[in-house]
Amino acid sequence: MAGRWRNSLCWSDVTPRAAYLNRRQIMAGAGALALGGIAGQGRAATGADDLTPNSWDEITSYNNYYEFGTGKEDPRRNAGQMVTDPWTVEINGLVDKPGSYDLADILSGVTIEERLYRFRCVEAWSMVIPWQGFELADLLTRVGVQPGAKYVAFQTLHRPAEMPGQRSPILDWPYVEGLRLDEAMHPLTIMATGLYDKPLPNQNGAPLRLVVPWKYGFKSIKSVVRITLTDTQPPATWNQTNPREYGFYSNVNPQVDHPRWSQATERRIGGGLFAGREPTLMFNGYAEEVSQLYAGMDLAKFF
Ligand SMILES: Nc1nc2c(c(=O)[nH]1)N[C@H]1C(S)=C(S)[C@@H](COP(=O)(O)O)O[C@H]1N2
Ligand SMILES: [Mo]
């Protein structure tokens, strides 16, 4: 069904019902229950039935944000220094209305929704995160994508005075990422502004970060200050740092291993010391929604 994710699970709805209802059943809502819809339904192909959100503490204390250090607990400790108000996003390149947009302007023209998404880091850990945000497509449509545009480039804030990691050449700053235009326009692709109904903490990429749930976490670039529509594939920080290990696409794929570790399984943060690893799902569980974007592509080659 087109746009299934539009009414996607509200995080506030899924506990404890998610323990025994699959996504279709929840989406179908009370009507289906009245019609006795439970018994005959199979598991959703995406395995969305067991999405129990990680806690606020887990999501905000175990982070990757190298601008604030390479340790998982560094971002929470150091990101408080980053000033996120005022915040402007430059939108330029192949758009009808380029400009420097104040965050408030951007937010006034979009609809903020809840999206409960799986999140899978290339390092093979995962979480389930109750984001608030808006569809990137809404913003791109508003600024007018010109016919020649094929890719969208993103850039993180570059402010070494507030981002201690940027004072060392850990990565080639500022952090940049990119998507193909059709990936950027996909309804699953959001710009997150909050989680658990609170503003996004700095360590999670305040005040505005990309979330592309079927790709490895590093594609979900934080604290975005520039969005550029281009006709050529833009540079992406991890891909440029080590193209053999990190592809431009970086779709979650249990069949394509990282050169140094398997991607077949993952460790769910908060799962407990003795919890087993879980199987990693193709496109992180969103195959039904996104696999047609890659029809005919060799996913081992375009990894
Ligand atoms: N600017 C910037 N964005 C970034 C990163 C980073 O170091 N800098 N790390 C990426 C990686 S590797 C992951 S797994 C996610 C982590 O997001 P989280 O800390 O909100 O879970 O952010 C991604 N976005
Ligand atoms: Mo990551």
Coordinates of C-alpha atoms and ligand atoms in Angstrom, one line a residue:
M1 CA 0.0 0.0 0.0
A2 CA 1.4 3.4 -1.0
G3 CA 2.4 5.5 1.9
R4 CA 2.0 2.9 4.6
W5 CA 4.7 4.6 6.7
R6 CA 2.7 7.9 6.7
N7 CA 0.6 6.7 9.5
S8 CA 3.5 4.8 10.8
L9 CA 3.7 3.7 14.4
C10 CA 3.7 6.4 16.9
W11 CA 6.2 5.5 19.5
S12 CA 3.7 6.3 22.2
D13 CA 1.4 3.6 20.7
V14 CA 3.8 0.7 20.4
T15 CA 4.5 -0.1 24.0
P16 CA 3.3 -2.6 25.0
R17 CA 1.2 -3.4 22.0
A18 CA 4.2 -3.9 19.7
A19 CA 5.0 -7.0 21.7
Y20 CA 2.2 -8.9 20.1
L21 CA 0.8 -6.8 17.2
N22 CA 2.6 -6.4 13.9
R23 CA 2.7 -3.1 12.1
R24 CA -0.2 -3.8 9.7
Q25 CA -2.4 -4.7 12.5
I26 CA -1.5 -1.5 14.4
M27 CA -2.0 0.5 11.2
A28 CA -5.3 -1.1 10.6
G29 CA -6.2 0.0 14.0
A30 CA -9.3 -0.6 16.0
G31 CA -11.4 -1.3 12.9
A32 CA -9.4 -4.4 12.1
L33 CA -9.6 -5.6 15.7
A34 CA -13.4 -5.3 15.6
L35 CA -13.4 -7.4 12.4
G36 CA -11.3 -10.0 14.1
G37 CA -8.3 -9.1 11.8
I38 CA -5.6 -10.3 14.3
A39 CA -5.8 -14.1 13.8
G40 CA -5.2 -14.3 10.0
Q41 CA -2.4 -11.7 9.7
G42 CA 1.1 -12.8 9.1
R43 CA 4.2 -11.0 10.2
A44 CA 5.0 -7.9 8.3
A45 CA 7.8 -8.4 5.9
T46 CA 9.7 -5.6 7.5
G47 CA 9.6 -7.3 10.9
A48 CA 8.2 -4.1 12.3
D49 CA 6.2 -6.0 14.9
D50 CA 8.9 -6.1 17.5
L51 CA 10.0 -2.4 17.4
T52 CA 10.4 -1.5 21.0
P53 CA 12.0 2.0 21.3
N54 CA 15.3 2.4 23.0
S55 CA 15.3 4.6 26.1
W56 CA 16.0 8.3 26.0
D57 CA 19.2 7.5 28.0
E58 CA 20.4 4.9 25.5
I59 CA 19.7 7.1 22.5
T60 CA 21.4 10.2 24.0
S61 CA 24.4 8.7 25.7
Y62 CA 25.7 6.2 23.1
N63 CA 26.5 8.3 20.0
N64 CA 28.7 8.8 17.1
Y65 CA 29.5 12.4 16.5
Y66 CA 33.2 12.7 15.8
E67 CA 33.1 16.5 15.9
F68 CA 32.8 16.0 19.7
G69 CA 35.2 13.1 20.0
T70 CA 35.5 9.5 18.8
G71 CA 34.3 7.8 22.1
K72 CA 30.6 6.8 22.3
E73 CA 30.2 8.9 25.4
D74 CA 32.2 11.9 24.2
P75 CA 29.3 13.6 22.3
R76 CA 27.0 13.8 25.3
R77 CA 29.9 15.2 27.4
N78 CA 31.1 17.8 24.8
A79 CA 28.2 18.8 22.5
G80 CA 26.7 21.2 25.0
Q81 CA 29.1 23.9 23.7
M82 CA 27.5 23.9 20.2
V83 CA 25.3 26.9 19.7
T84 CA 22.2 25.9 17.8
D85 CA 20.1 29.1 18.0
P86 CA 20.1 31.0 15.7
W87 CA 20.4 28.4 13.0
T88 CA 20.4 28.9 9.2
V89 CA 20.4 26.4 6.4
E90 CA 21.8 27.4 3.1
I91 CA 19.9 25.7 0.3
N92 CA 21.5 26.2 -3.0
G93 CA 22.5 24.7 -6.4
L94 CA 19.9 23.5 -8.8
V95 CA 16.9 25.0 -6.9
D96 CA 14.4 27.7 -7.9
K97 CA 14.6 29.5 -4.6
P98 CA 18.1 29.3 -3.3
G99 CA 18.8 31.1 -0.1
S100 CA 19.8 31.2 3.5
Y101 CA 16.8 29.9 5.4
D102 CA 16.2 30.5 9.1
L103 CA 15.3 27.2 10.8
A104 CA 12.0 28.8 12.0
D105 CA 11.1 29.5 8.3
I106 CA 11.9 26.0 7.3
L107 CA 9.8 24.5 10.2
S108 CA 6.8 26.8 9.5
G109 CA 6.3 25.2 6.1
V110 CA 6.5 21.5 7.0
T111 CA 4.5 19.0 9.0
I112 CA 6.3 17.5 12.0
E113 CA 5.4 13.8 12.5
E114 CA 6.6 11.0 14.7
R115 CA 8.6 8.2 13.0
L116 CA 9.7 5.1 14.8
Y117 CA 12.6 3.9 12.9
R118 CA 15.2 1.2 13.1
F119 CA 18.7 2.7 13.2
R120 CA 21.7 0.5 12.1
C121 CA 25.3 1.7 12.4
V122 CA 27.8 0.3 10.1
E123 CA 29.7 -0.9 13.2
A124 CA 26.9 -3.5 13.7
W125 CA 25.0 -2.0 16.6
S126 CA 21.4 -0.9 16.3
M127 CA 18.7 1.0 18.1
V128 CA 15.0 1.8 17.6
I129 CA 14.5 5.5 17.7
P130 CA 11.2 7.6 18.1
W131 CA 12.1 10.6 16.0
Q132 CA 10.1 13.7 15.3
G133 CA 10.8 15.3 12.0
F134 CA 9.5 16.2 8.5
E135 CA 9.9 14.6 5.1
L136 CA 12.9 16.0 3.3
A137 CA 10.7 15.9 0.1
D138 CA 8.5 18.6 1.6
L139 CA 11.4 21.0 2.0
L140 CA 12.9 20.2 -1.4
T141 CA 9.5 20.7 -3.1
R142 CA 9.1 24.0 -1.4
V143 CA 12.4 25.4 -2.6
G144 CA 11.8 23.9 -6.1
V145 CA 14.1 21.2 -7.5
Q146 CA 15.2 22.0 -11.0
P147 CA 15.0 19.4 -13.7
G148 CA 18.8 18.9 -14.0
A149 CA 19.2 17.9 -10.3
K150 CA 20.2 14.3 -9.7
Y151 CA 21.8 14.4 -6.2
V152 CA 21.5 16.2 -2.9
A153 CA 24.6 17.1 -0.9
F154 CA 24.5 17.9 2.8
Q155 CA 27.1 19.6 5.1
T156 CA 27.4 19.7 8.9
L157 CA 28.3 22.9 10.8
H158 CA 32.0 23.7 10.7
R159 CA 32.8 25.6 13.9
P160 CA 36.0 24.3 15.6
A161 CA 35.7 26.7 18.5
E162 CA 32.6 24.8 19.6
M163 CA 33.4 21.4 18.1
P164 CA 36.7 20.1 19.7
G165 CA 37.0 17.2 17.3
Q166 CA 37.3 19.6 14.4
R167 CA 40.5 20.9 15.8
S168 CA 42.1 17.5 15.0
P169 CA 42.3 16.0 11.5
I170 CA 40.3 12.9 12.5
L171 CA 38.2 13.4 9.4
D172 CA 38.3 16.0 6.6
W173 CA 36.0 18.6 8.1
P174 CA 33.3 19.6 7.6
Y175 CA 31.4 16.3 7.6
V176 CA 29.5 15.9 4.3
E177 CA 27.1 13.4 2.9
G178 CA 25.0 12.8 -0.2
L179 CA 22.0 11.0 -1.5
R180 CA 20.6 10.4 -5.0
L181 CA 17.6 12.7 -5.6
D182 CA 15.1 9.8 -5.6
E183 CA 16.5 8.6 -2.2
A184 CA 16.2 12.1 -0.8
M185 CA 12.6 12.5 -2.1
H186 CA 11.6 9.1 -0.7
P187 CA 8.9 9.5 2.0
L188 CA 11.0 7.5 4.5
T189 CA 13.7 10.1 4.4
I190 CA 13.3 12.7 7.1
M191 CA 15.0 15.7 8.6
A192 CA 14.7 15.0 12.3
T193 CA 14.1 17.8 14.8
G194 CA 13.4 15.9 17.9
L195 CA 13.0 12.6 19.7
Y196 CA 10.7 11.4 22.4
D197 CA 8.7 14.7 21.9
K198 CA 11.7 16.7 23.0
P199 CA 14.0 18.9 20.9
L200 CA 16.9 16.9 19.4
P201 CA 19.8 16.9 21.9
N202 CA 23.0 18.4 20.5
Q203 CA 24.8 15.0 20.6
N204 CA 22.1 13.6 18.3
G205 CA 22.5 16.3 15.7
A206 CA 20.6 19.3 16.8
P207 CA 18.8 21.2 15.6
L208 CA 18.3 19.4 12.3
R209 CA 19.7 16.1 11.1
L210 CA 19.1 13.8 8.2
V211 CA 17.6 10.3 8.9
V212 CA 17.7 7.7 6.2
P213 CA 16.6 4.5 8.0
W214 CA 17.5 1.9 5.3
K215 CA 21.1 3.1 5.2
Y216 CA 24.0 2.8 7.6
G217 CA 24.0 5.4 10.3
F218 CA 26.8 7.5 8.9
K219 CA 24.6 8.6 6.0
S220 CA 22.4 10.3 8.6
I221 CA 24.4 13.5 8.8
K222 CA 24.0 15.7 11.9
S223 CA 23.5 19.4 12.5
V224 CA 23.0 20.3 8.8
V225 CA 23.8 23.8 7.6
R226 CA 23.8 23.4 3.9
I227 CA 21.8 21.4 1.4
T228 CA 22.9 21.6 -2.3
L229 CA 21.1 20.1 -5.3
T230 CA 23.6 19.0 -7.9
D231 CA 23.9 17.0 -11.1
T232 CA 27.0 15.0 -10.0
Q233 CA 27.5 12.6 -7.2
P234 CA 28.6 14.7 -4.2
P235 CA 31.5 13.7 -1.9
A236 CA 30.6 11.8 1.3
T237 CA 33.0 11.9 4.3
W238 CA 33.4 8.2 5.1
N239 CA 33.3 7.2 1.5
Q240 CA 36.2 9.6 0.8
T241 CA 38.1 8.6 3.9
N242 CA 38.0 4.9 2.9
P243 CA 36.1 4.0 -0.3
R244 CA 37.0 0.4 0.0
E245 CA 35.1 0.1 3.3
Y246 CA 32.3 2.7 3.0
G247 CA 30.4 3.0 -0.3
F248 CA 28.4 6.0 -1.4
Y249 CA 25.2 4.0 -1.2
S250 CA 25.7 2.2 2.1
N251 CA 22.4 0.5 2.1
V252 CA 22.0 -1.9 5.0
N253 CA 22.7 -5.3 3.5
P254 CA 23.3 -8.4 5.6
Q255 CA 24.8 -10.1 2.5
V256 CA 27.5 -7.6 1.9
D257 CA 30.1 -7.7 4.7
H258 CA 32.3 -4.9 5.8
P259 CA 35.9 -5.9 4.8
R260 CA 36.7 -6.2 8.5
W261 CA 33.5 -7.7 10.0
S262 CA 30.2 -9.4 9.1
Q263 CA 27.1 -7.4 8.5
A264 CA 24.8 -10.4 8.9
T265 CA 23.9 -9.7 12.5
E266 CA 23.7 -6.7 14.9
R267 CA 23.8 -6.0 18.6
R268 CA 20.7 -4.1 19.8
I269 CA 21.8 -1.5 22.3
G270 CA 20.1 -2.1 25.6
G271 CA 19.6 -5.7 24.8
G272 CA 21.6 -6.8 27.8
L273 CA 25.0 -8.3 28.2
F274 CA 23.9 -11.8 27.4
A275 CA 21.3 -11.0 24.7
G276 CA 22.0 -12.7 21.4
R277 CA 22.7 -10.9 18.2
E278 CA 19.8 -10.2 15.9
P279 CA 19.8 -10.9 12.2
T280 CA 20.3 -7.8 10.2
L281 CA 17.4 -7.2 7.7
M282 CA 17.8 -6.3 4.1
F283 CA 17.6 -2.5 3.8
N284 CA 17.3 -2.5 7.6
G285 CA 13.8 -3.8 7.3
Y286 CA 12.5 -1.3 4.7
A287 CA 13.0 -3.5 1.6
E288 CA 9.3 -3.3 0.8
E289 CA 9.4 0.4 0.6
V290 CA 12.8 1.1 -1.0
S291 CA 14.1 -1.9 -3.0
Q292 CA 12.6 -0.6 -6.2
L293 CA 15.0 2.3 -6.0
Y294 CA 17.8 -0.1 -6.7
A295 CA 16.1 -2.4 -9.3
G296 CA 18.7 -3.9 -11.6
M297 CA 21.7 -2.6 -9.6
D298 CA 24.4 -4.9 -8.4
L299 CA 24.3 -4.1 -4.7
A300 CA 27.7 -5.7 -4.0
K301 CA 29.2 -3.4 -6.5
F302 CA 27.2 -0.3 -5.5
F303 CA 27.6 -0.9 -1.8
Ligands
LIG1 N1 28.3 15.4 11.4 C1 28.3 14.1 11.7 N2 27.2 13.3 11.5 C2 27.2 12.0 11.8 C3 28.3 11.4 12.5 C4 29.4 12.3 12.7 O1 30.5 11.8 13.3 N3 29.4 13.6 12.4 N4 28.3 10.1 12.8 C5 27.4 9.3 12.0 C6 27.3 7.9 12.5 S1 28.6 6.8 12.2 C7 26.2 7.4 13.1 S2 26.0 5.8 13.5 C8 25.1 8.3 13.5 C9 24.8 8.2 15.0 O2 23.7 8.9 15.3 P1 23.2 9.0 16.8 O3 24.4 9.3 17.7 O4 22.1 10.0 16.9 O5 22.7 7.6 17.1 O6 25.3 9.7 13.1 C10 26.0 9.9 11.9 N5 26.1 11.3 11.6
MO2 MO 27.7 4.7 12.4

